N, CA, C and O atoms as a DFTB+ gen file, in Angstrom:
364 C
 N C O
     1  1      42.139       6.811      -0.675
     2  2      41.200       6.970      -1.760
     3  2      40.355       8.212      -1.499
     4  3      39.792       8.366      -0.415
     5  1      40.267       9.070      -2.461
     6  2      39.508      10.315      -2.336
     7  2      38.040      10.061      -2.640
     8  3      37.700       9.289      -3.537
     9  1      37.164      10.730      -1.869
    10  2      35.731      10.631      -2.109
    11  2      35.334      11.600      -3.207
    12  3      35.821      12.729      -3.255
    13  1      34.461      11.163      -4.073
    14  2      33.981      12.028      -5.154
    15  2      32.764      12.802      -4.671
    16  3      31.934      12.275      -3.929
    17  1      32.667      14.032      -5.090
    18  2      31.516      14.852      -4.769
    19  2      30.430      14.580      -5.807
    20  3      30.713      14.519      -7.004
    21  1      29.182      14.415      -5.349
    22  2      28.080      14.143      -6.271
    23  2      27.779      15.374      -7.102
    24  3      27.811      16.496      -6.597
    25  1      27.488      15.165      -8.366
    26  2      27.147      16.280      -9.245
    27  2      25.765      16.809      -8.877
    28  3      24.972      16.108      -8.249
    29  1      25.485      18.033      -9.267
    30  2      24.172      18.615      -8.962
    31  2      23.066      17.844      -9.672
    32  3      21.946      17.756      -9.169
    33  1      23.374      17.289     -10.832
    34  2      22.383      16.474     -11.563
    35  2      22.063      15.210     -10.774
    36  3      20.898      14.824     -10.674
    37  1      23.073      14.564     -10.217
    38  2      22.858      13.356      -9.426
    39  2      22.064      13.671      -8.166
    40  3      21.188      12.898      -7.777
    41  1      22.358      14.790      -7.530
    42  2      21.623      15.171      -6.325
    43  2      20.165      15.461      -6.634
    44  3      19.282      15.074      -5.867
    45  1      19.896      16.143      -7.757
    46  2      18.509      16.451      -8.092
    47  2      17.742      15.185      -8.445
    48  3      16.543      15.093      -8.183
    49  1      18.423      14.207      -9.037
    50  2      17.772      12.931      -9.346
    51  2      17.375      12.225      -8.058
    52  3      16.287      11.656      -7.971
    53  1      18.239      12.257      -7.069
    54  2      17.961      11.592      -5.794
    55  2      16.801      12.245      -5.065
    56  3      15.995      11.557      -4.440
    57  1      16.711      13.551      -5.136
    58  2      15.681      14.248      -4.376
    59  2      14.330      14.268      -5.072
    60  3      13.315      14.523      -4.423
    61  1      14.287      14.006      -6.376
    62  2      13.012      14.058      -7.093
    63  2      12.439      12.674      -7.364
    64  3      11.441      12.552      -8.075
    65  1      13.047      11.630      -6.814
    66  2      12.507      10.285      -7.015
    67  2      11.112      10.200      -6.402
    68  3      10.836      10.809      -5.369
    69  1      10.254       9.450      -7.044
    70  2       8.906       9.253      -6.526
    71  2       8.955       8.400      -5.264
    72  3       9.759       7.475      -5.149
    73  1       8.081       8.731      -4.325
    74  2       7.998       7.944      -3.100
    75  2       7.349       6.600      -3.427
    76  3       6.470       6.529      -4.286
    77  1       7.779       5.533      -2.746
    78  2       7.092       4.255      -2.940
    79  2       5.630       4.404      -2.498
    80  3       5.351       5.015      -1.466
    81  1       4.715       3.855      -3.267
    82  2       3.295       3.955      -2.936
    83  2       2.692       2.560      -2.855
    84  3       3.016       1.682      -3.654
    85  1       1.814       2.370      -1.880
    86  2       1.138       1.080      -1.750
    87  2      -0.153       1.245      -0.965
    88  3      -0.379       2.266      -0.316
    89  1      -0.992       0.223      -1.036
    90  2      -2.235       0.177      -0.259
    91  2      -1.948      -0.631       0.998
    92  3      -1.482      -1.769       0.928
    93  1      -2.227      -0.036       2.131
    94  2      -1.924      -0.622       3.436
    95  2      -3.207      -1.203       4.021
    96  3      -4.042      -0.465       4.545
    97  1      -3.367      -2.527       3.935
    98  2      -4.546      -3.204       4.486
    99  2      -4.322      -3.397       5.975
   100  3      -3.336      -4.013       6.380
   101  1      -5.221      -2.880       6.788
   102  2      -5.019      -2.887       8.227
   103  2      -6.310      -3.236       8.957
   104  3      -7.376      -3.325       8.350
   105  1      -6.200      -3.429      10.251
   106  2      -7.355      -3.705      11.096
   107  2      -7.257      -2.819      12.336
   108  3      -6.199      -2.749      12.962
   109  1      -8.326      -2.155      12.689
   110  2      -8.304      -1.179      13.779
   111  2      -7.958      -1.809      15.127
   112  3      -7.445      -1.123      16.010
   113  1      -8.229      -3.103      15.297
   114  2      -8.042      -3.745      16.595
   115  2      -6.686      -4.426      16.762
   116  3      -6.397      -4.967      17.829
   117  1      -5.861      -4.406      15.735
   118  2      -4.606      -5.159      15.753
   119  2      -3.442      -4.298      16.263
   120  3      -3.139      -3.267      15.662
   121  1      -2.781      -4.701      17.364
   122  2      -1.664      -3.901      17.880
   123  2      -0.479      -3.861      16.914
   124  3       0.260      -2.877      16.900
   125  1      -0.285      -4.890      16.122
   126  2       0.810      -4.901      15.149
   127  2       0.532      -3.910      14.015
   128  3       1.444      -3.258      13.506
   129  1      -0.742      -3.810      13.630
   130  2      -1.128      -2.826      12.617
   131  2      -0.929      -1.409      13.151
   132  3      -0.534      -0.517      12.401
   133  1      -1.198      -1.196      14.439
   134  2      -0.977       0.122      15.041
   135  2       0.498       0.503      14.961
   136  3       0.837       1.640      14.636
   137  1       1.361      -0.445      15.257
   138  2       2.803      -0.184      15.178
   139  2       3.224       0.147      13.757
   140  3       4.014       1.064      13.534
   141  1       2.698      -0.600      12.799
   142  2       3.033      -0.338      11.393
   143  2       2.530       1.040      10.976
   144  3       3.212       1.752      10.240
   145  1       1.345       1.419      11.440
   146  2       0.796       2.738      11.117
   147  2       1.683       3.840      11.690
   148  3       1.961       4.830      11.012
   149  1       2.123       3.674      12.923
   150  2       3.020       4.667      13.530
   151  2       4.312       4.799      12.736
   152  3       4.798       5.908      12.513
   153  1       4.867       3.673      12.310
   154  2       6.105       3.708      11.522
   155  2       5.874       4.400      10.178
   156  3       6.707       5.192       9.739
   157  1       4.757       4.109       9.530
   158  2       4.452       4.755       8.249
   159  2       4.274       6.260       8.419
   160  3       4.756       7.040       7.597
   161  1       3.587       6.670       9.477
   162  2       3.394       8.097       9.725
   163  2       4.723       8.780      10.047
   164  3       4.950       9.920       9.642
   165  1       5.586       8.097      10.759
   166  2       6.899       8.653      11.094
   167  2       7.729       8.889       9.831
   168  3       8.484       9.858       9.750
   169  1       7.588       8.010       8.859
   170  2       8.348       8.102       7.613
   171  2       7.488       8.625       6.462
   172  3       7.762       8.327       5.299
   173  1       6.468       9.387       6.772
   174  2       5.515       9.857       5.757
   175  2       6.171      10.682       4.655
   176  3       5.661      10.730       3.536
   177  1       7.288      11.327       4.953
   178  2       7.943      12.127       3.918
   179  2       8.603      11.245       2.859
   180  3       8.903      11.718       1.762
   181  1       8.832       9.974       3.175
   182  2       9.488       9.086       2.223
   183  2       8.625       7.968       1.687
   184  3       9.031       7.261       0.765
   185  1       7.424       7.793       2.255
   186  2       6.550       6.692       1.838
   187  2       5.146       7.236       1.632
   188  3       4.610       7.940       2.488
   189  1       4.559       6.907       0.499
   190  2       3.199       7.309       0.203
   191  2       2.327       6.062       0.282
   192  3       2.580       5.087      -0.426
   193  1       1.295       6.080       1.140
   194  2       0.455       4.893       1.281
   195  2      -1.002       5.299       1.412
   196  3      -1.330       6.428       1.779
   197  1      -1.861       4.344       1.100
   198  2      -3.297       4.534       1.270
   199  2      -3.755       3.567       2.351
   200  3      -3.571       2.357       2.219
   201  1      -4.344       4.083       3.407
   202  2      -4.795       3.282       4.534
   203  2      -6.156       2.675       4.192
   204  3      -7.089       3.402       3.851
   205  1      -6.276       1.339       4.282
   206  2      -7.518       0.649       3.935
   207  2      -7.909      -0.255       5.095
   208  3      -7.146      -1.141       5.480
   209  1      -9.091      -0.037       5.650
   210  2      -9.597      -0.905       6.724
   211  2     -10.016      -2.222       6.077
   212  3     -10.922      -2.241       5.244
   213  1      -9.361      -3.327       6.455
   214  2      -9.605      -4.614       5.810
   215  2     -10.485      -5.543       6.638
   216  3     -11.053      -6.497       6.107
   217  1     -10.600      -5.273       7.922
   218  2     -11.435      -6.088       8.801
   219  2     -12.271      -5.142       9.659
   220  3     -11.785      -4.098      10.093
   221  1     -13.509      -5.506       9.896
   222  2     -14.324      -4.627      10.719
   223  2     -15.598      -5.288      11.195
   224  3     -15.857      -6.462      10.929
   225  1     -16.379      -4.509      11.900
   226  2     -17.648      -4.963      12.464
   227  2     -18.737      -3.989      12.074
   228  3     -18.499      -2.787      11.961
   229  1     -19.945      -4.517      11.868
   230  2     -21.089      -3.663      11.568
   231  2     -22.367      -4.381      11.974
   232  3     -22.401      -5.609      12.051
   233  1     -23.416      -3.611      12.232
   234  2     -24.729      -4.195      12.476
   235  2     -25.515      -4.102      11.193
   236  3     -25.562      -3.054      10.549
   237  1     -26.132      -5.208      10.829
   238  2     -26.945      -5.226       9.616
   239  2     -28.421      -5.237       9.974
   240  3     -28.811      -5.577      11.091
   241  1     -29.235      -4.853       8.988
   242  2     -30.683      -4.806       9.185
   243  2     -31.238      -6.209       9.416
   244  3     -30.864      -7.156       8.725
   245  1     -32.120      -6.328      10.380
   246  2     -32.785      -7.596      10.692
   247  2     -34.186      -7.536      10.086
   248  3     -35.122      -7.063      10.731
   249  1     -34.331      -8.012       8.852
   250  2     -35.605      -7.908       8.131
   251  2     -36.699      -8.752       8.768
   252  3     -37.881      -8.439       8.626
   253  1     -36.317      -9.832       9.476
   254  2     -37.306     -10.703      10.123
   255  2     -37.565     -10.296      11.572
   256  3     -38.398     -10.909      12.240
   257  1     -36.874      -9.286      12.064
   258  2     -36.981      -8.794      13.440
   259  2     -36.758      -9.906      14.466
   260  3     -37.476     -10.004      15.460
   261  1     -35.757     -10.734      14.207
   262  2     -35.414     -11.832      15.117
   263  2     -34.915     -11.291      16.447
   264  3     -35.229     -11.850      17.498
   265  1     -34.157     -10.233      16.418
   266  2     -33.580      -9.684      17.650
   267  2     -34.542      -8.767      18.389
   268  3     -34.320      -8.451      19.558
   269  1     -35.600      -8.339      17.727
   270  2     -36.543      -7.426      18.355
   271  2     -36.064      -5.974      18.340
   272  3     -36.756      -5.089      18.844
   273  1     -34.920      -5.732      17.783
   274  2     -34.369      -4.377      17.734
   275  2     -34.370      -3.809      16.319
   276  3     -34.107      -2.624      16.116
   277  1     -34.670      -4.667      15.342
   278  2     -34.602      -4.230      13.953
   279  2     -33.201      -4.353      13.376
   280  3     -32.997      -4.145      12.180
   281  1     -32.239      -4.690      14.222
   282  2     -30.863      -4.867      13.746
   283  2     -30.362      -6.242      14.168
   284  3     -30.682      -6.738      15.248
   285  1     -29.571      -6.840      13.292
   286  2     -28.973      -8.134      13.613
   287  2     -27.840      -7.933      14.613
   288  3     -27.456      -6.810      14.937
   289  1     -27.329      -9.042      15.081
   290  2     -26.139      -8.989      15.913
   291  2     -24.986      -8.463      15.079
   292  3     -25.086      -8.392      13.854
   293  1     -23.912      -8.100      15.722
   294  2     -22.751      -7.566      15.007
   295  2     -22.209      -8.589      14.038
   296  3     -22.103      -9.774      14.355
   297  1     -21.873      -8.128      12.875
   298  2     -21.392      -8.974      11.793
   299  2     -19.940      -8.615      11.497
   300  3     -19.606      -7.442      11.331
   301  1     -19.079      -9.628      11.433
   302  2     -17.662      -9.411      11.114
   303  2     -17.492      -9.482       9.602
   304  3     -17.876     -10.473       8.981
   305  1     -16.921      -8.440       9.006
   306  2     -16.717      -8.429       7.556
   307  2     -15.239      -8.350       7.222
   308  3     -14.424      -7.870       8.010
   309  1     -14.921      -8.833       6.038
   310  2     -13.558      -8.790       5.511
   311  2     -13.611      -8.121       4.143
   312  3     -14.469      -8.439       3.320
   313  1     -12.701      -7.203       3.911
   314  2     -12.675      -6.489       2.640
   315  2     -12.394      -7.463       1.499
   316  3     -11.620      -8.407       1.652
   317  1     -13.029      -7.222       0.358
   318  2     -12.821      -8.079      -0.810
   319  2     -11.354      -8.110      -1.217
   320  3     -10.845      -9.145      -1.647
   321  1     -10.680      -6.979      -1.082
   322  2      -9.259      -6.921      -1.442
   323  2      -8.426      -7.848      -0.560
   324  3      -7.492      -8.486      -1.045
   325  1      -8.752      -7.927       0.718
   326  2      -8.036      -8.838       1.622
   327  2      -8.253     -10.287       1.195
   328  3      -7.312     -11.079       1.157
   329  1      -9.502     -10.625       0.875
   330  2      -9.795     -11.995       0.452
   331  2      -9.131     -12.333      -0.872
   332  3      -8.779     -13.487      -1.116
   333  1      -8.957     -11.326      -1.734
   334  2      -8.315     -11.567      -3.021
   335  2      -6.812     -11.799      -2.853
   336  3      -6.266     -12.719      -3.463
   337  1      -6.133     -10.986      -2.041
   338  2      -4.693     -11.117      -1.890
   339  2      -4.295     -12.196      -0.885
   340  3      -3.159     -12.669      -0.900
   341  1      -5.229     -12.587      -0.012
   342  2      -4.978     -13.639       0.964
   343  2      -6.203     -14.553       1.003
   344  3      -7.115     -14.325       1.797
   345  1      -6.235     -15.582       0.156
   346  2      -7.433     -16.423       0.062
   347  2      -7.905     -17.007       1.388
   348  3      -9.109     -17.201       1.561
   349  1      -7.009     -17.296       2.333
   350  2      -7.448     -17.824       3.608
   351  2      -8.103     -16.716       4.432
   352  3      -8.900     -17.005       5.324
   353  1      -7.781     -15.459       4.150
   354  2      -8.377     -14.277       4.797
   355  2      -8.422     -14.405       6.320
   356  3      -9.410     -14.059       6.967
   357  1      -7.338     -14.903       6.855
   358  2      -7.167     -15.014       8.318
   359  2      -8.198     -15.915       8.971
   360  3      -8.581     -15.680      10.117
   361  1      -8.651     -16.932       8.273
   362  2      -9.653     -17.837       8.853
   363  2      -8.982     -18.835       9.754
   364  3      -9.651     -19.686      10.340
């Protein structure tokens, strides 16, 4: 069986296809997320993604000065988008 050569029109269609795009919800402390990030960066020419920090830590203002520092203890937050797409939100 002879192989057919692709037409120039077919080749141009293949090369001009839009890259898949998605929002990548990640956590800075997760080793599995690090691996996924490395894979996405390695294939960056074929995949378009937006990196979104979904879990994190922050210090909030201590209005009652309970801690004596003016700041509360570290607070763990979860992005609203994570809670929307995963109602359990890793609880």
